[in-house]
Amino acid sequence: MQNILENSAGILLLLLLIITFVQSSLEKITDWKGNISWLREHFSGTFMQHLIPFSVALILALEIIAGVLCIWGVFDIALYNDRACAFYGAVLCSFTLLLLLFGQRIARDYDGARGIVIYLIPSVFAVYLLQ
């Protein structure tokens, strides 16, 4: 219990990242065709339009790995006060969000980019707290 109390801010940020990335990966898995269709339209006229299935698969893999690392990290913190896995999960979440931000900027979707930054800020803060 002491480990949880001492790391409560980091754990809360990890829970935010877990919810974000696990939900996002589940949405991609359950509606693959819908996501691909929407993104093809979203990126039409950009160099990304031909990379959509590969890009979605890459982001999906990163989201799953990041989510698992964050889940594992919560347990490692709670049981062993070990923050290494949580740190790597937060770093991977931040990297994935930067890739998503890059995509939104390529699509010139500035509102979408702003929405990603809202998630990026706590993700980077989690990296800071967990290092």
Coordinates of N, CA and C in Angstrom, one line a residue, residues 5-131:
L5 N 0.7 4.7 -2.4 CA 0.6 6.1 -1.9 C 1.8 6.9 -2.4
E6 N 3.0 6.4 -2.3 CA 4.2 7.1 -2.7 C 4.2 7.5 -4.2
N7 N 3.5 6.7 -5.0 CA 3.6 6.8 -6.5 C 2.2 7.1 -7.0
S8 N 1.3 7.7 -6.2 CA -0.1 7.9 -6.6 C -0.2 8.7 -7.9
A9 N 0.5 9.8 -8.0 CA 0.4 10.7 -9.2 C 0.8 9.9 -10.5
G10 N 1.9 9.1 -10.4 CA 2.4 8.3 -11.5 C 1.4 7.3 -11.9
I11 N 0.8 6.6 -10.8 CA -0.2 5.6 -11.1 C -1.5 6.2 -11.7
L12 N -1.9 7.3 -11.3 CA -3.1 7.9 -11.9 C -2.8 8.3 -13.3
L13 N -1.7 8.8 -13.6 CA -1.3 9.1 -15.0 C -1.2 7.8 -15.9
L14 N -0.7 6.8 -15.3 CA -0.7 5.5 -16.0 C -2.1 5.0 -16.3
L15 N -3.0 5.1 -15.3 CA -4.4 4.7 -15.5 C -5.0 5.5 -16.7
L16 N -4.7 6.8 -16.7 CA -5.2 7.6 -17.9 C -4.7 7.1 -19.2
L17 N -3.4 6.7 -19.2 CA -2.8 6.2 -20.5 C -3.3 4.8 -20.8
I18 N -3.5 4.0 -19.8 CA -4.1 2.7 -20.0 C -5.5 2.8 -20.6
I19 N -6.3 3.6 -20.1 CA -7.7 3.8 -20.6 C -7.6 4.3 -22.0
T20 N -6.8 5.3 -22.3 CA -6.6 5.9 -23.6 C -6.2 4.9 -24.6
F21 N -5.1 4.2 -24.3 CA -4.5 3.3 -25.3 C -5.2 2.0 -25.5
V22 N -5.7 1.4 -24.4 CA -6.4 0.2 -24.5 C -7.7 0.4 -25.3
Q23 N -8.4 1.5 -24.9 CA -9.7 1.8 -25.6 C -9.4 2.0 -27.1
S24 N -8.4 2.8 -27.4 CA -8.1 3.1 -28.8 C -7.7 1.9 -29.6
S25 N -7.0 1.0 -29.0 CA -6.6 -0.2 -29.7 C -7.8 -1.1 -29.9
L26 N -8.7 -1.2 -28.9 CA -9.9 -2.0 -29.1 C -10.8 -1.5 -30.2
E27 N -10.9 -0.1 -30.3 CA -11.7 0.5 -31.3 C -11.1 0.1 -32.7
K28 N -9.8 0.2 -32.8 CA -9.2 -0.2 -34.1 C -9.4 -1.6 -34.5
I29 N -9.3 -2.5 -33.5 CA -9.5 -3.9 -33.8 C -11.0 -4.2 -34.1
T30 N -11.9 -3.6 -33.4 CA -13.3 -4.0 -33.7 C -13.9 -3.3 -34.9
D31 N -13.3 -2.2 -35.3 CA -13.8 -1.5 -36.5 C -12.6 -1.1 -37.4
W32 N -11.9 -2.1 -37.8 CA -10.7 -1.9 -38.7 C -11.1 -1.3 -40.0
K33 N -12.1 -1.8 -40.7 CA -12.5 -1.3 -42.0 C -13.0 0.2 -41.8
G34 N -13.8 0.5 -40.8 CA -14.3 1.8 -40.6 C -13.1 2.8 -40.4
N35 N -12.2 2.4 -39.6 CA -11.0 3.3 -39.3 C -10.2 3.5 -40.6
I36 N -10.0 2.5 -41.4 CA -9.2 2.6 -42.6 C -10.0 3.5 -43.6
S37 N -11.3 3.3 -43.7 CA -12.1 4.1 -44.6 C -12.0 5.6 -44.2
W38 N -12.2 5.9 -42.9 CA -12.2 7.3 -42.5 C -10.9 7.9 -42.7
L39 N -9.8 7.2 -42.4 CA -8.4 7.7 -42.5 C -8.1 7.9 -44.0
R40 N -8.5 7.1 -44.9 CA -8.2 7.3 -46.3 C -8.8 8.7 -46.7
E41 N -10.0 9.0 -46.3 CA -10.6 10.3 -46.6 C -9.9 11.4 -45.9
H42 N -9.5 11.2 -44.6 CA -8.8 12.2 -43.8 C -7.5 12.6 -44.4
F43 N -6.8 11.6 -45.0 CA -5.4 11.8 -45.5 C -5.4 11.9 -47.0
S44 N -6.6 12.0 -47.7 CA -6.6 12.1 -49.1 C -5.8 13.4 -49.6
G45 N -5.1 13.3 -50.6 CA -4.3 14.4 -51.1 C -3.0 14.6 -50.4
T46 N -2.6 13.7 -49.4 CA -1.3 13.7 -48.8 C -0.5 12.5 -49.1
F47 N 0.8 12.5 -48.8 CA 1.6 11.4 -49.1 C 1.2 10.2 -48.2
M48 N 0.5 10.4 -47.2 CA 0.1 9.4 -46.3 C -1.1 8.5 -46.8
Q49 N -1.8 9.0 -47.8 CA -3.0 8.3 -48.3 C -2.7 6.8 -48.7
H50 N -1.5 6.6 -49.2 CA -1.1 5.2 -49.6 C -0.5 4.4 -48.5
L51 N -0.4 4.9 -47.3 CA 0.3 4.2 -46.2 C -0.7 3.9 -45.1
I52 N -2.0 4.1 -45.3 CA -3.0 4.0 -44.3 C -3.0 2.7 -43.6
P53 N -3.2 1.5 -44.3 CA -3.3 0.3 -43.6 C -2.0 0.0 -42.8
F54 N -0.8 0.3 -43.4 CA 0.4 0.1 -42.6 C 0.5 1.0 -41.4
S55 N 0.1 2.2 -41.6 CA 0.2 3.2 -40.5 C -0.7 2.8 -39.3
V56 N -1.9 2.4 -39.7 CA -2.9 2.0 -38.6 C -2.4 0.7 -37.9
A57 N -1.8 -0.2 -38.7 CA -1.3 -1.4 -38.0 C -0.1 -1.1 -37.1
L58 N 0.8 -0.2 -37.5 CA 1.9 0.3 -36.7 C 1.4 1.0 -35.4
I59 N 0.5 1.9 -35.6 CA -0.1 2.6 -34.4 C -0.8 1.6 -33.5
L60 N -1.5 0.7 -34.1 CA -2.2 -0.4 -33.2 C -1.2 -1.2 -32.4
A61 N -0.1 -1.6 -33.1 CA 0.9 -2.4 -32.3 C 1.5 -1.5 -31.2
L62 N 1.8 -0.3 -31.5 CA 2.4 0.6 -30.5 C 1.4 0.8 -29.3
E63 N 0.1 1.0 -29.7 CA -0.9 1.2 -28.6 C -1.0 0.0 -27.7
I64 N -1.0 -1.2 -28.3 CA -1.1 -2.4 -27.5 C 0.1 -2.6 -26.6
I65 N 1.3 -2.4 -27.2 CA 2.5 -2.6 -26.4 C 2.5 -1.6 -25.3
A66 N 2.2 -0.3 -25.6 CA 2.3 0.8 -24.6 C 1.2 0.5 -23.5
G67 N 0.0 0.1 -23.9 CA -1.0 -0.2 -22.9 C -0.6 -1.4 -21.9
V68 N 0.0 -2.4 -22.5 CA 0.5 -3.6 -21.7 C 1.6 -3.1 -20.8
L69 N 2.5 -2.3 -21.3 CA 3.6 -1.9 -20.4 C 3.1 -1.0 -19.3
C70 N 2.1 -0.2 -19.6 CA 1.6 0.7 -18.5 C 0.8 -0.2 -17.5
I71 N 0.1 -1.2 -17.9 CA -0.6 -2.1 -17.0 C 0.4 -2.8 -16.1
W72 N 1.4 -3.4 -16.8 CA 2.4 -4.1 -16.1 C 3.1 -3.2 -15.1
G73 N 3.3 -1.9 -15.5 CA 4.0 -0.9 -14.7 C 3.3 -0.6 -13.4
V74 N 1.9 -0.5 -13.5 CA 1.1 -0.3 -12.3 C 1.3 -1.4 -11.3
F75 N 1.3 -2.6 -11.8 CA 1.5 -3.8 -10.9 C 2.9 -3.8 -10.3
D76 N 3.9 -3.5 -11.1 CA 5.3 -3.4 -10.6 C 5.5 -2.4 -9.6
I77 N 4.9 -1.2 -9.8 CA 5.0 -0.2 -8.8 C 4.3 -0.6 -7.5
A78 N 3.1 -1.1 -7.6 CA 2.3 -1.5 -6.5 C 2.9 -2.6 -5.7
L79 N 3.5 -3.6 -6.4 CA 4.1 -4.8 -5.7 C 5.5 -4.6 -5.3
Y80 N 6.3 -4.0 -6.1 CA 7.8 -4.0 -6.0 C 8.4 -2.6 -5.9
N81 N 7.6 -1.6 -6.1 CA 8.1 -0.2 -6.2 C 9.1 0.0 -7.3
D82 N 8.9 -0.8 -8.4 CA 9.7 -0.7 -9.5 C 9.0 0.0 -10.6
R83 N 9.6 1.1 -11.1 CA 9.0 2.0 -12.0 C 9.5 1.8 -13.5
A84 N 10.4 0.9 -13.7 CA 11.0 0.8 -15.0 C 10.0 0.5 -16.1
C85 N 9.2 -0.5 -15.9 CA 8.2 -0.9 -17.0 C 7.2 0.3 -17.2
A86 N 6.8 0.9 -16.1 CA 5.9 2.1 -16.2 C 6.5 3.2 -17.0
F87 N 7.8 3.4 -16.7 CA 8.5 4.5 -17.4 C 8.6 4.2 -18.9
Y88 N 8.9 3.0 -19.3 CA 9.0 2.6 -20.7 C 7.6 2.7 -21.4
G89 N 6.6 2.3 -20.6 CA 5.2 2.4 -21.2 C 4.9 3.9 -21.4
A90 N 5.2 4.8 -20.5 CA 4.9 6.2 -20.7 C 5.7 6.8 -21.8
V91 N 6.9 6.4 -22.0 CA 7.8 6.8 -23.1 C 7.1 6.4 -24.4
L92 N 6.7 5.1 -24.5 CA 6.1 4.6 -25.7 C 4.8 5.3 -26.0
C93 N 4.0 5.6 -25.0 CA 2.8 6.4 -25.1 C 3.1 7.7 -25.7
S94 N 4.1 8.4 -25.2 CA 4.4 9.7 -25.7 C 4.9 9.7 -27.1
F95 N 5.7 8.7 -27.5 CA 6.2 8.5 -28.8 C 5.0 8.3 -29.8
T96 N 4.1 7.4 -29.4 CA 2.9 7.1 -30.2 C 2.1 8.3 -30.4
L97 N 1.9 9.1 -29.4 CA 1.1 10.4 -29.5 C 1.8 11.4 -30.4
L98 N 3.1 11.4 -30.4 CA 3.9 12.3 -31.3 C 3.7 11.8 -32.8
L99 N 3.6 10.5 -33.0 CA 3.3 10.0 -34.3 C 1.9 10.4 -34.8
L100 N 1.0 10.3 -33.9 CA -0.4 10.7 -34.2 C -0.5 12.2 -34.4
L101 N 0.2 13.0 -33.6 CA 0.3 14.4 -33.8 C 0.8 14.8 -35.2
F102 N 1.9 14.1 -35.6 CA 2.5 14.3 -36.9 C 1.5 14.0 -38.0
G103 N 0.7 12.9 -37.9 CA -0.3 12.6 -38.8 C -1.4 13.7 -38.9
Q104 N -1.8 14.2 -37.8 CA -2.8 15.2 -37.8 C -2.3 16.5 -38.5
R105 N -1.1 16.8 -38.2 CA -0.5 18.0 -38.9 C -0.3 17.8 -40.4
I106 N 0.0 16.6 -40.8 CA 0.1 16.3 -42.2 C -1.3 16.5 -42.9
A107 N -2.3 16.0 -42.2 CA -3.7 16.2 -42.7 C -4.3 17.6 -42.5
R108 N -3.5 18.4 -41.9 CA -3.9 19.8 -41.6 C -5.2 19.9 -40.8
D109 N -5.3 18.9 -39.9 CA -6.4 18.8 -38.9 C -5.9 19.4 -37.6
Y110 N -5.9 20.7 -37.5 CA -5.4 21.4 -36.4 C -6.2 21.2 -35.1
D111 N -7.5 21.0 -35.2 CA -8.3 20.7 -34.0 C -7.9 19.3 -33.5
G112 N -7.7 18.3 -34.4 CA -7.3 17.0 -34.1 C -5.9 17.0 -33.4
A113 N -5.0 17.8 -34.0 CA -3.7 17.9 -33.4 C -3.8 18.5 -32.0
R114 N -4.6 19.4 -31.8 CA -4.8 20.0 -30.4 C -5.3 19.0 -29.4
G115 N -6.2 18.1 -29.9 CA -6.8 17.1 -29.1 C -5.7 16.1 -28.7
I116 N -4.8 15.8 -29.6 CA -3.7 14.9 -29.2 C -2.7 15.5 -28.2
V117 N -2.5 16.8 -28.3 CA -1.6 17.4 -27.4 C -2.2 17.4 -26.0
I118 N -3.5 17.4 -25.9 CA -4.2 17.3 -24.5 C -3.8 15.9 -23.9
Y119 N -3.6 14.9 -24.7 CA -3.1 13.6 -24.1 C -1.6 13.6 -23.9
L120 N -0.9 14.3 -24.8 CA 0.6 14.3 -24.8 C 1.1 14.9 -23.5
I121 N 0.5 15.9 -23.1 CA 1.0 16.7 -21.9 C 1.0 15.7 -20.6
P122 N -0.1 15.1 -20.3 CA 0.1 14.1 -19.1 C 1.0 13.0 -19.4
S123 N 1.1 12.5 -20.6 CA 2.0 11.4 -21.0 C 3.4 11.8 -20.7
V124 N 3.8 13.0 -21.2 CA 5.2 13.5 -20.9 C 5.4 13.7 -19.4
F125 N 4.4 14.2 -18.7 CA 4.5 14.4 -17.3 C 4.7 13.0 -16.6
A126 N 4.0 12.0 -17.1 CA 4.2 10.6 -16.5 C 5.7 10.2 -16.7
V127 N 6.2 10.5 -17.9 CA 7.6 10.1 -18.2 C 8.5 10.8 -17.1
Y128 N 8.3 12.1 -16.9 CA 9.0 12.9 -15.9 C 8.9 12.3 -14.5
L129 N 7.7 12.0 -14.1 CA 7.5 11.4 -12.7 C 8.1 10.0 -12.6
L130 N 8.1 9.3 -13.6 CA 8.5 7.9 -13.5 C 10.0 7.6 -13.7
Q131 N 10.7 8.6 -14.2 CA 12.1 8.4 -14.5 C 13.0 8.3 -13.2

